[in-house]
Amino acid sequence: MSFFQTVIGITIFVLAYFFIISGKVHRTIAAILGGMLMIVLKIIPQDSAFSFVDWNVIFLLIGMMIIVAVLGKTGLFQYLAVKSAKMARGDPYLIMAFLIFITAFFSAFLDNVTTVVFIAPVSILIAKELGISPTPFLISEAVASNIGGTATLIGDPPNIMIGSAAHISFLSFIKNVSPPIVIMLVLLPFIMKRLMRDKMTVSYQRKAKIMEFDTSRIIQNSALLRRTLIVFALVVAGFFIHEYIDLEVATIAIIGAFVLILSMPSQKDALKELFSQIEWTSLFFFIGFFIMVGGLIELGVIKAIASKLAEIFHNSILFGSLFTVWLSGFLSAVFDNIPFVATMIPVIKDIGTQMSYQGINPLWWALSLGACLGGNMTLIGAAANVVVADISDKNGYRFSFWEFTKYGFVITIINLSIASFYIWLRYLILI
Amino acid sequence: MKLSSFLHPNLIRINHDAGFSESVIRDLSREACKGFPPEFEEKVVTAVLEREKQGPTIERGVSIPHARISDFSDLIISVSIPKKPVIVEGKTVKIFFLILTANASPLYLNVLSAIAQLSMNDALMSSILSCRKPEDMIKTIKDANINVKEELTVKDIMDKDFPSVSFDMTLKEAIDILNEKKSLFALVSDKGKFSGEITLSGIVEKKMPKYALDLVNLSFLKTFQPVEDILKDEASIKVGDIMVPAKVVLEPGSSIVEAVLRMVKEKKPFISVVEEGKAVGVITLRGFIKRVLRA
């Protein structure tokens, strides 16, 4: 590769990244055109460019998007939210805790944005019936979805990319990342209660209204729900054992999704409707960005960054990991974590070849924890936050960047500290 | 095409000796069905009489019995001038035009409007009635230059008397108008210019909280305040706040085919018809069925 090509390649990448961050061009268009430009300008040949696209990531996302679309239609999320409000007998703090756990659980296995899209409207309804502002519920849900999503390999796109690129199994991901997540989730209702104190007082009369909700009528197609839950459970079970049956998660997700479609009364209608709910823009963003990063790898730019970082880490995995947690945490607070993680993955892989490969696993956990949790720091840090703010705004409850951020920041600093402590304790002390 | 081109001397009876509408129809049908098997004639007579029962089409002394015939692909106009005017449902008829068309032919309406045009012209009518020979009648009609359009346009079947509200009316006044007109929608005009549409479902949708629309269902609620409050502030809301600009409008000259396709594609039961920025009518699926398919 000539110097000239390297300059062109880096320029394309930086410009596309700038457009993505600034939002001046839609991120999908910027990534795809950036990737294509790299092919046109002979930075990377087309076949090699396409081989950099991680199809395991793309097909896993497609499969899960289809399953979640069906699950949402069944009314399950609405049922669980209303049921938990009744179980809490209308106590707003208890409802908030339930909503946090429901959201976190589903976000761990499903797309965060989709989970909050399903849970937010019913939360607003519950808050309205209680006569309180829905903002505490909604902020809690956005935060919980980002924390919950961190727990598994399929919970959040950065994890999907990391797991796929580093060949980490689903089970190994859970074993290594979920312990601090469980702690964070248990703490979250207490932190939120403390931050939101005195904001939610509810009369007994209002609580009585919640008790009048008739949950028996929410699920209208119980056959569909049963089928969907069976498929969902089988898919998750498949994830747990995928390394033993020697299958990638994408294969399992796609099989689950299409078996579910196969079970529909009208396959043609189901295909049409469900395919329209696949977020093609996100998928093409991934494809474009994979190609651009591929270009940087071909140019040797990634290798150079890795060498530089390895130097900064002073060959200390502890320093490197803590550095990665906080760097990715703060960067993800302001920028989209997907392009950042997509760029960091080959860098860390390369560091692995320079340091011992087994030894770099803490770096992967650090990248995952930092990038996923960091999204909670500001309103624009994660897609789920933005979507929740949008839904809230549409319903006449606008919350500003700072209103979210003042809660998100505190929570994220606590979470990143827990993550750092965990990595230090588990990988470097208890070895 | 000229109306006269559809006429044939063999199908015109002048000085027709018939006392009743039914006998005129039978005689004209017999002429029209020459060459067809006898059961076809019976089918035609039954169809025409059946249609007449729903209310005969009589205007200014002209009666137009007609029917759409299945398994038939022609347009036949058969004319009779009875010796003495025939009284049909209290109206005096001096001339009969029997029209037979194919099941889905748009021509019928156009022929009808051509004949209506003819009946409006008193001078022409009296010269037609004074014709002694079928050929003379055809020539008279030919000279009058009355045309039959070959296709229907929106203008032919649109409702000209449509519910209309103005941009700065209150929602309350608008809903009163919808109620009174028994309509689910109205066209909105701002200082005489067409500016959009309101629909009852659109009003309700706009007044429902967004989160409620995002839920899978609301079956777990027995009462829901926002539903009860939908019209709470109807007196203070302006039509302009609640109307939506029309995604599609048609011109009076647009074809019926386009109108129907648009309604189906947009899943709308009506489309506003706008000419030079002014609402001039509305085309509805109901109107299409009534004026074209069941005409």
XYZ file of C-alpha atoms in Angstrom:
726
model
C 0.000 0.000 0.000
C 1.367 3.352 -0.954
C 1.500 6.297 1.389
C -0.902 8.075 -0.911
C -3.489 5.296 -0.598
C -3.127 5.291 3.180
C -3.856 9.009 3.291
C -6.917 8.564 1.067
C -8.163 5.628 3.126
C -7.815 7.456 6.423
C -9.440 10.557 4.939
C -12.474 8.584 3.763
C -12.799 6.938 7.176
C -12.417 10.176 9.128
C -14.839 12.051 6.869
C -17.451 9.285 7.086
C -16.974 9.126 10.855
C -17.401 12.887 11.037
C -20.631 12.724 9.052
C -21.906 9.888 11.247
C -21.133 11.732 14.478
C -22.370 15.108 13.316
C -25.532 13.632 11.879
C -25.113 15.789 8.771
C -25.579 12.692 6.634
C -27.609 9.687 7.758
C -25.187 7.245 9.324
C -26.198 4.429 6.996
C -25.581 6.505 3.888
C -22.244 7.775 5.228
C -21.042 4.265 6.094
C -22.141 2.628 2.842
C -20.810 5.403 0.605
C -17.571 5.501 2.637
C -17.161 1.754 2.204
C -17.955 1.901 -1.509
C -15.550 4.797 -1.992
C -12.798 2.636 -0.520
C -13.569 0.021 -3.160
C -13.769 2.543 -6.002
C -10.456 4.131 -5.011
C -8.809 0.698 -4.893
C -8.036 0.812 -1.179
C -9.674 -2.580 -0.907
C -10.941 -4.943 -3.636
C -14.647 -5.738 -3.559
C -14.374 -9.422 -2.666
C -12.100 -8.675 0.225
C -14.344 -5.765 1.304
C -17.376 -8.040 1.425
C -15.425 -10.667 3.335
C -14.859 -8.127 6.105
C -18.626 -7.931 6.683
C -19.361 -10.059 9.721
C -22.397 -11.977 8.505
C -22.703 -13.661 11.875
C -23.604 -10.214 13.259
C -25.954 -9.312 10.403
C -27.907 -12.565 10.436
C -28.103 -12.710 14.222
C -29.631 -9.237 14.168
C -32.088 -10.166 11.414
C -33.191 -13.286 13.263
C -33.682 -11.502 16.553
C -35.468 -8.557 14.911
C -38.029 -10.960 13.467
C -38.559 -12.804 16.743
C -38.953 -9.593 18.735
C -41.402 -8.169 16.213
C -43.673 -11.160 16.750
C -43.187 -11.092 20.508
C -44.201 -7.429 20.623
C -47.399 -8.134 18.710
C -48.478 -10.740 21.233
C -48.907 -8.106 23.959
C -46.474 -9.881 26.281
C -44.603 -6.720 27.272
C -47.822 -4.904 27.971
C -49.098 -7.838 29.989
C -45.968 -8.014 32.128
C -45.925 -4.273 32.771
C -49.582 -4.110 33.764
C -49.281 -7.280 35.831
C -46.291 -5.905 37.707
C -48.103 -2.636 38.381
C -50.873 -4.653 39.983
C -48.421 -6.800 41.901
C -46.867 -3.612 43.231
C -50.378 -2.533 44.249
C -49.756 0.765 42.540
C -46.669 1.695 44.552
C -44.686 3.810 42.059
C -41.208 2.902 43.333
C -41.998 -0.784 43.308
C -43.477 -0.455 39.814
C -40.298 1.303 38.727
C -38.220 -1.581 40.106
C -40.361 -4.135 38.266
C -40.154 -2.157 35.036
C -36.376 -2.006 35.435
C -36.109 -5.774 35.807
C -38.510 -6.564 32.975
C -36.732 -4.174 30.627
C -33.274 -5.400 31.614
C -34.236 -9.045 31.229
C -35.681 -8.621 27.750
C -32.891 -6.301 26.665
C -30.411 -8.996 27.586
C -31.907 -11.241 24.908
C -33.547 -8.777 22.540
C -32.732 -5.506 20.932
C -32.703 -2.659 23.481
C -34.560 -0.204 21.306
C -37.343 -2.632 20.501
C -37.721 -3.539 24.150
C -38.198 0.072 25.217
C -40.499 0.767 22.280
C -42.797 -1.934 23.618
C -42.494 -1.120 27.299
C -42.529 2.706 27.201
C -46.118 3.312 25.997
C -47.651 1.098 28.675
C -45.398 2.717 31.293
C -46.709 6.135 30.298
C -50.237 4.831 30.621
C -49.533 3.462 34.107
C -47.916 6.746 35.167
C -50.857 8.744 33.795
C -53.322 6.555 35.638
C -51.258 7.057 38.789
C -51.294 10.799 38.173
C -47.507 11.138 38.116
C -44.996 12.154 35.481
C -43.842 9.184 33.416
C -40.297 10.575 33.186
C -38.809 8.535 36.091
C -40.191 5.317 34.607
C -38.939 6.150 31.139
C -35.440 7.174 32.185
C -35.168 4.043 34.341
C -36.198 1.900 31.394
C -33.689 3.409 28.987
C -30.914 2.962 31.559
C -32.038 -0.573 32.435
C -32.171 -1.603 28.790
C -28.571 -0.509 28.247
C -27.390 -2.265 31.413
C -29.380 -5.417 30.682
C -28.159 -5.468 27.109
C -24.578 -5.610 28.339
C -25.129 -8.924 30.085
C -25.159 -11.262 27.115
C -23.482 -11.761 23.793
C -26.698 -10.910 21.951
C -27.912 -8.093 24.213
C -26.228 -5.179 22.507
C -24.588 -4.760 19.077
C -21.075 -4.142 20.548
C -21.299 -7.515 22.293
C -22.516 -9.244 19.160
C -19.534 -7.847 17.263
C -17.047 -8.640 20.015
C -18.350 -12.171 20.527
C -18.305 -12.907 16.850
C -14.883 -11.425 16.127
C -13.146 -12.838 19.193
C -14.916 -16.205 18.960
C -16.299 -15.906 22.456
C -19.207 -18.221 23.180
C -22.564 -17.091 24.519
C -22.045 -18.935 27.785
C -18.553 -17.589 28.278
C -19.888 -14.076 27.686
C -22.532 -14.512 30.369
C -20.083 -16.038 32.813
C -17.681 -13.157 32.425
C -19.850 -10.093 31.899
C -23.113 -10.737 33.713
C -21.866 -10.810 37.355
C -21.242 -7.059 37.584
C -24.425 -6.443 35.553
C -26.518 -8.255 38.135
C -25.029 -6.056 40.844
C -25.725 -2.911 38.813
C -29.329 -3.951 38.205
C -29.977 -4.720 41.839
C -28.577 -1.326 42.770
C -30.417 0.576 40.032
C -33.868 0.782 41.680
C -32.262 2.089 44.855
C -30.200 4.650 42.995
C -33.226 5.749 40.954
C -35.373 5.978 44.063
C -32.750 8.143 45.697
C -32.400 10.356 42.628
C -36.164 10.629 42.133
C -37.135 10.987 45.760
C -40.268 12.992 46.471
C -41.128 13.006 42.773
C -43.662 10.249 42.922
C -46.495 10.451 45.425
C -49.679 8.631 44.596
C -53.077 8.742 46.276
C -54.856 5.561 47.351
C -57.636 6.341 44.964
C -55.176 6.335 42.066
C -53.634 3.106 43.261
C -57.103 1.588 43.284
C -57.395 2.408 39.580
C -54.365 0.262 38.845
C -55.933 -2.605 40.767
C -58.919 -2.365 38.431
C -56.820 -3.262 35.370
C -58.003 -6.504 33.870
C -54.867 -8.337 32.779
C -56.784 -11.359 31.554
C -57.742 -9.582 28.357
C -54.394 -8.261 27.186
C -53.155 -11.402 25.482
C -55.647 -11.865 22.693
C -53.877 -14.518 20.699
C -52.559 -16.919 23.281
C -51.730 -19.550 20.673
C -49.385 -17.097 18.978
C -47.848 -16.145 22.311
C -47.296 -19.795 23.198
C -45.644 -20.555 19.878
C -43.476 -17.457 20.068
C -42.361 -18.157 23.616
C -41.474 -21.750 22.732
C -39.371 -20.587 19.788
C -37.802 -17.826 21.862
C -36.940 -20.271 24.658
C -35.486 -22.771 22.200
C -33.404 -20.060 20.548
C -32.037 -18.861 23.892
C -31.348 -22.479 24.898
C -29.553 -22.896 21.579
C -27.422 -19.846 22.370
C -26.388 -21.384 25.680
C -25.153 -24.553 24.044
C -24.048 -23.230 20.652
C -20.369 -23.938 21.282
C -21.149 -27.556 22.128
C -23.325 -28.181 19.086
C -20.803 -26.286 16.997
C -23.195 -23.704 15.583
C -22.870 -19.952 15.409
C -25.547 -17.859 17.148
C -26.668 -16.378 13.829
C -27.662 -19.813 12.524
C -29.733 -20.467 15.630
C -31.458 -17.067 15.502
C -32.278 -17.349 11.800
C -33.652 -20.865 12.199
C -35.785 -19.698 15.142
C -37.129 -16.718 13.218
C -38.059 -18.714 10.137
C -39.570 -21.602 12.065
C -41.721 -18.993 13.780
C -42.795 -17.596 10.401
C -43.443 -21.138 9.200
C -45.910 -21.586 12.059
C -47.958 -18.538 11.056
C -51.385 -19.012 9.457
C -50.424 -16.903 6.456
C -46.739 -17.272 5.704
C -46.833 -14.748 2.900
C -48.430 -12.035 5.044
C -46.115 -12.827 7.949
C -43.038 -12.551 5.745
C -44.227 -9.291 4.308
C -45.075 -7.745 7.653
C -42.070 -9.018 9.579
C -39.572 -8.170 6.864
C -40.896 -4.631 6.905
C -40.012 -4.456 10.603
C -36.406 -5.491 10.122
C -34.264 -2.422 10.620
C -32.532 -2.472 7.289
C -30.929 0.915 7.879
C -29.031 -0.410 10.904
C -27.975 -3.534 9.029
C -26.629 -1.548 6.114
C -24.838 0.735 8.535
C -23.062 -2.319 9.923
C -22.184 -3.534 6.444
C -20.774 -0.171 5.382
C -18.798 0.272 8.540
C -17.347 -3.236 8.433
C -16.072 -2.480 4.958
C -14.519 0.826 6.003
C -12.753 -0.807 8.952
C -11.674 -3.545 6.555
C -10.069 -0.854 4.440
C -8.127 0.436 7.437
C -6.997 -3.110 8.249
C -5.764 -3.630 4.681
C -3.880 -0.346 4.876
C -2.148 -1.397 8.097
C -3.635 1.550 9.978
C -5.262 -0.686 12.589
C -1.962 -2.462 13.182
C -0.246 0.857 13.775
C -2.909 1.984 16.263
C -2.648 -1.349 18.053
C 1.105 -1.031 18.405
C 0.687 2.468 19.758
C -1.958 1.339 22.263
C 0.115 -1.671 23.341
C 2.881 0.801 24.074
C 0.516 2.990 26.090
C -0.630 -0.060 28.022
C 3.014 -0.706 28.912
C 2.253 -4.338 28.315
C 0.009 -4.204 31.388
C -3.344 -5.840 30.843
C -4.661 -4.233 34.044
C -3.835 -0.757 32.862
C -5.016 -1.581 29.373
C -8.336 -2.938 30.593
C -9.097 -0.067 32.942
C -8.056 2.384 30.257
C -10.394 0.617 27.810
C -13.364 0.647 30.224
C -13.155 4.367 30.810
C -12.109 5.396 27.310
C -14.888 3.404 25.681
C -17.286 4.518 28.413
C -16.703 8.213 27.801
C -16.518 7.889 24.027
C -19.777 5.910 23.932
C -21.382 8.604 26.055
C -21.064 11.061 23.230
C -20.675 8.982 20.083
C -22.334 5.948 18.648
C -20.669 2.950 20.258
C -21.038 0.700 17.207
C -18.448 2.363 14.945
C -16.110 2.782 17.901
C -16.331 -0.907 18.824
C -16.084 -1.965 15.182
C -12.824 -0.036 14.980
C -11.497 -1.219 18.329
C -12.097 -4.919 17.651
C -9.288 -5.368 15.104
C -7.090 -3.134 17.251
C -7.524 -5.382 20.282
C -7.127 -8.463 18.114
C -3.829 -7.075 16.971
C -2.746 -6.214 20.481
C -3.479 -9.872 21.208
C -0.912 -10.947 18.674
C 1.573 -8.665 20.308
C 0.725 -9.689 23.860
C -0.310 -13.247 24.712
C -3.717 -14.050 23.180
C -5.346 -15.720 26.167
C -4.267 -12.872 28.329
C -6.199 -10.241 26.393
C -9.658 -11.535 27.309
C -10.045 -8.858 30.033
C -9.658 -6.293 27.239
C -12.696 -7.731 25.471
C -14.778 -7.589 28.669
C -13.517 -4.075 29.279
C -14.519 -3.012 25.775
C -17.962 -4.568 26.137
C -18.655 -3.124 29.591
C -17.302 0.307 28.736
C -19.003 0.653 25.350
C -22.416 -0.677 26.429
C -22.618 0.991 29.836
C -21.161 4.272 28.621
C -24.253 4.796 26.498
C -26.175 5.652 29.648
C -24.071 8.680 30.457
C -25.898 11.135 28.200
C -29.196 11.302 26.382
C -27.482 10.757 23.030
C -25.218 7.949 24.239
C -27.514 5.118 23.241
C -30.290 4.591 20.743
C -32.659 3.417 23.498
C -32.305 6.758 25.312
C -33.101 8.741 22.195
C -36.099 6.567 21.378
C -37.498 6.858 24.894
C -37.047 10.630 24.813
C -38.878 10.665 21.475
C -41.802 8.638 22.767
C -41.972 10.822 25.861
C -41.900 13.972 23.768
C -44.677 12.728 21.501
C -46.830 12.301 24.594
C -46.208 15.774 25.880
C -43.451 14.984 28.385
C -40.348 16.475 26.954
C -37.177 15.762 28.834
C -34.080 17.661 27.910
C -30.552 16.445 27.292
C -29.558 17.560 30.769
C -32.552 16.125 32.537
C -31.578 12.682 31.314
C -27.874 13.262 31.639
C -27.971 14.371 35.272
C -29.324 10.933 36.216
C -27.467 8.999 33.530
C -24.117 10.478 34.436
C -24.312 9.500 38.113
C -25.486 5.992 37.265
C -22.820 5.495 34.604
C -19.955 6.619 36.821
C -21.156 4.158 39.478
C -21.476 1.397 36.875
C -18.095 2.008 35.236
C -16.535 1.965 38.710
C -18.222 -1.349 39.475
C -17.022 -2.685 36.116
C -13.437 -1.547 36.762
C -13.423 -3.024 40.230
C -14.820 -6.284 38.890
C -12.213 -6.593 36.145
C -9.426 -5.781 38.561
C -10.708 -8.232 41.142
C -11.631 -11.124 38.886
C -8.897 -11.155 36.292
C -5.981 -9.678 38.028
C -6.314 -10.534 41.687
C -8.256 -13.806 41.722
C -6.339 -15.335 38.823
C -68.401 9.529 -30.842
C -71.658 11.029 -31.936
C -74.836 9.863 -30.279
C -76.365 9.509 -33.740
C -73.739 6.912 -34.669
C -75.225 4.515 -32.148
C -78.687 4.784 -33.684
C -79.953 2.448 -36.361
C -83.168 2.912 -38.421
C -84.283 -0.662 -37.650
C -84.264 0.127 -33.959
C -86.435 3.210 -34.138
C -90.218 2.999 -33.939
C -92.151 6.125 -34.805
C -95.867 6.330 -34.187
C -95.490 3.331 -31.989
C -98.832 1.866 -31.014
C -98.264 1.115 -27.340
C -100.263 2.164 -24.326
C -98.010 1.212 -21.462
C -94.440 1.571 -20.549
C -94.097 -2.198 -20.276
C -95.415 -2.843 -23.755
C -93.007 -0.236 -25.147
C -90.161 -1.989 -23.365
C -91.230 -5.397 -24.672
C -91.539 -4.138 -28.249
C -88.233 -2.296 -28.169
C -86.521 -5.328 -26.637
C -87.873 -7.568 -29.350
C -86.359 -5.279 -32.014
C -83.107 -5.018 -30.142
C -82.779 -8.763 -29.615
C -83.323 -9.792 -33.199
C -80.683 -12.324 -34.088
C -80.235 -13.420 -30.502
C -81.765 -16.647 -29.154
C -85.311 -16.189 -27.770
C -84.261 -16.764 -24.147
C -81.957 -13.777 -24.488
C -84.894 -11.515 -25.222
C -86.658 -12.782 -22.120
C -83.505 -12.121 -20.087
C -83.326 -8.563 -21.397
C -86.971 -7.813 -20.688
C -86.662 -9.197 -17.174
C -83.534 -7.162 -16.518
C -85.029 -3.919 -17.819
C -88.296 -4.331 -15.946
C -86.366 -5.250 -12.828
C -84.386 -2.028 -13.152
C -87.551 0.006 -13.835
C -89.007 -1.262 -10.570
C -86.195 0.491 -8.704
C -87.467 3.746 -10.161
C -87.679 4.695 -13.824
C -85.382 7.333 -15.277
C -87.685 9.991 -16.683
C -86.677 13.532 -17.421
C -88.596 16.194 -19.396
C -90.750 13.715 -21.273
C -87.912 11.340 -22.014
C -87.895 7.886 -20.446
C -84.708 5.880 -20.481
C -85.345 2.266 -19.531
C -82.067 0.455 -19.380
C -80.217 -2.586 -18.140
C -76.756 -4.008 -17.924
C -76.758 -7.441 -19.425
C -74.339 -10.160 -18.490
C -72.612 -12.148 -21.272
C -73.251 -9.277 -23.627
C -70.705 -7.002 -25.195
C -72.575 -4.391 -27.176
C -74.353 -1.124 -26.784
C -77.841 -1.034 -28.204
C -80.054 2.035 -28.230
C -83.574 1.467 -29.357
C -86.017 4.398 -29.689
C -89.778 4.636 -29.607
C -92.084 7.592 -30.122
C -95.529 6.411 -29.048
C -98.596 7.493 -30.941
C -99.950 9.039 -27.809
C -97.835 10.097 -24.832
C -97.606 7.332 -22.235
C -98.093 8.069 -18.554
C -95.440 6.449 -16.370
C -95.739 6.940 -12.631
C -97.682 10.145 -13.173
C -95.171 11.559 -15.664
C -95.884 12.079 -19.339
C -93.430 10.343 -21.637
C -93.188 11.362 -25.276
C -90.142 9.379 -26.246
C -88.453 6.208 -24.971
C -84.765 5.363 -25.318
C -84.066 1.749 -24.373
C -80.402 1.237 -23.584
C -78.740 -2.152 -23.251
C -75.089 -2.301 -22.297
C -72.528 -4.802 -21.208
C -72.172 -5.455 -17.519
C -69.227 -3.205 -16.809
C -69.481 -0.691 -19.599
C -68.800 2.924 -18.634
C -70.570 3.958 -21.850
C -74.027 3.758 -20.348
C -73.526 6.829 -18.188
C -72.131 8.757 -21.092
C -75.023 7.808 -23.338
C -77.332 8.811 -20.547
C -75.734 12.197 -20.252
C -75.864 12.630 -24.027
C -79.590 11.872 -24.007
C -80.058 14.224 -21.081
C -78.323 16.901 -23.120
C -80.697 16.224 -25.934
C -83.756 16.445 -23.708
C -82.651 19.825 -22.387
C -82.821 21.293 -25.874
C -86.512 22.078 -26.437
C -86.126 23.026 -30.098
C -84.256 19.813 -30.823
C -86.814 17.775 -28.906
C -89.731 19.143 -30.869
C -87.980 18.524 -34.194
C -87.199 14.957 -33.121
C -90.788 14.386 -32.123
C -91.993 15.716 -35.453
C -89.815 13.328 -37.501
C -91.811 11.026 -39.748
C -89.078 8.552 -40.627
C -86.324 6.934 -38.547
C -83.683 8.197 -40.979
C -84.909 11.763 -40.419
C -84.619 11.345 -36.702
C -81.045 10.079 -36.959
C -80.169 12.987 -39.216
C -81.750 15.495 -36.837
C -79.802 14.103 -33.924
C -76.648 13.967 -36.021
C -77.005 17.628 -36.979
C -77.419 18.531 -33.334
C -73.878 17.260 -32.836
C -74.383 15.520 -29.528
C -71.372 13.484 -28.475
C -70.994 10.448 -26.315
C -67.754 10.518 -24.413
C -65.973 7.216 -24.533
C -64.774 7.289 -20.974
C -66.124 8.501 -17.696
C -64.348 11.187 -15.777
C -64.392 12.105 -12.137
C -66.635 15.035 -12.959
C -69.378 12.661 -14.129
C -69.694 10.810 -10.867
C -68.420 13.164 -8.165
C -70.656 14.555 -5.445
C -70.989 18.260 -5.937
C -72.868 18.669 -2.700
C -70.109 17.675 -0.330
C -69.551 18.514 3.349
C -67.316 21.529 3.539
C -65.860 23.365 6.511
C -63.625 26.369 6.725
C -60.116 26.562 8.107
C -60.960 28.894 10.975
C -64.132 27.198 12.152
C -64.048 25.564 15.560
C -63.957 21.817 15.804
C -67.389 21.968 17.390
C -68.947 23.692 14.388
C -67.219 21.259 12.056
C -68.453 18.213 13.931
C -71.975 19.650 13.888
C -71.734 19.896 10.106
C -70.452 16.313 9.809
C -73.272 15.174 12.031
C -75.907 17.002 10.088
C -74.597 15.766 6.733
C -74.159 12.241 8.124
C -70.626 12.298 6.797
C -67.388 10.848 8.117
C -65.290 13.541 6.486
C -65.317 17.102 5.208
C -63.199 19.172 2.873
C -61.493 22.193 4.376
C -61.269 25.489 2.575
C -59.379 28.556 3.618
C -60.786 31.736 2.066
C -62.291 29.734 -0.756
C -59.098 27.793 -1.459
C -58.969 24.067 -0.810
C -56.538 23.431 2.020
C -57.105 19.926 3.344
C -59.454 17.400 4.822
C -60.780 16.385 8.196
C -62.106 12.950 9.026
C -63.846 11.799 12.163
C -61.288 9.046 12.644
C -58.503 11.576 12.152
C -60.036 13.843 14.806
C -60.317 10.998 17.290
C -56.815 9.791 16.474
C -55.384 13.249 16.968
C -57.082 13.659 20.318
C -56.007 10.249 21.620
C -52.730 10.157 23.521
C -49.894 8.728 21.419
C -48.993 6.059 23.945
C -52.474 4.620 23.712
C -52.085 4.205 19.964
C -48.757 2.442 20.465
C -50.215 -0.198 22.745
C -51.169 -3.611 21.396
C -54.643 -3.180 22.823
C -56.450 -1.327 25.583
C -58.610 -4.239 26.590
C -57.388 -4.207 30.193
C -59.006 -0.827 30.820
C -62.638 -0.417 31.667
C -62.532 3.340 31.601
C -60.027 5.618 29.980
C -60.259 9.314 30.683
C -58.662 10.484 27.400
C -61.410 8.744 25.403
C -64.059 10.507 27.423
C -62.211 13.775 26.965
C -61.823 13.582 23.206
C -64.301 16.363 22.533
C -63.677 18.264 25.743
C -62.045 21.259 24.112
C -63.855 21.114 20.779
C -65.015 24.690 21.126
C -61.500 26.059 21.375
C -59.796 23.937 18.721
C -59.740 25.248 15.198
C -60.321 23.078 12.157
C -56.941 24.272 10.905
C -55.198 22.602 13.862
C -56.739 19.265 13.209
C -57.034 19.023 9.438
C -54.538 17.136 7.347
C -53.384 18.212 3.919
C -54.763 15.907 1.240
C -52.131 13.441 0.081
C -53.955 12.957 -3.193
C -56.473 15.121 -4.958
C -58.085 14.577 -8.333
C -59.073 16.945 -11.071
C -62.564 16.855 -12.538
C -61.084 15.492 -15.749
C -59.246 12.627 -14.067
C -60.385 9.206 -15.150
C -62.590 7.063 -12.963
C -60.014 4.300 -13.184
C -57.437 6.525 -11.588
C -59.885 7.661 -8.919
C -60.788 4.115 -7.942
C -57.164 2.939 -7.943
C -56.129 5.872 -5.792
C -58.871 5.223 -3.260
C -57.844 1.586 -3.026
C -54.132 2.335 -2.825
C -54.507 5.040 -0.199
C -57.147 2.993 1.637
C -59.398 6.064 1.598
C -63.109 5.931 0.898
C -63.055 9.420 -0.642
C -60.817 11.786 -2.567
C -61.234 15.525 -2.909
C -61.729 16.903 -6.387
C -59.948 20.198 -6.835
C -59.972 22.576 -9.768
C -57.746 25.634 -9.877
C -57.166 25.450 -6.139
C -60.864 25.242 -5.297
C -62.693 22.207 -4.005
C -65.397 21.399 -6.546
C -66.504 17.972 -5.405
C -65.633 14.739 -3.805
C -65.461 11.299 -5.257
C -66.392 8.413 -3.020
C -66.361 4.650 -3.314
C -70.037 4.753 -2.481
C -70.622 7.143 -5.398
C -68.621 4.901 -7.705
C -70.752 1.920 -6.798
C -74.007 3.832 -7.024
C -73.339 5.780 -10.209
C -71.191 3.364 -12.172
C -71.610 -0.212 -11.035
C -75.248 -0.042 -10.005
C -76.365 2.718 -12.334
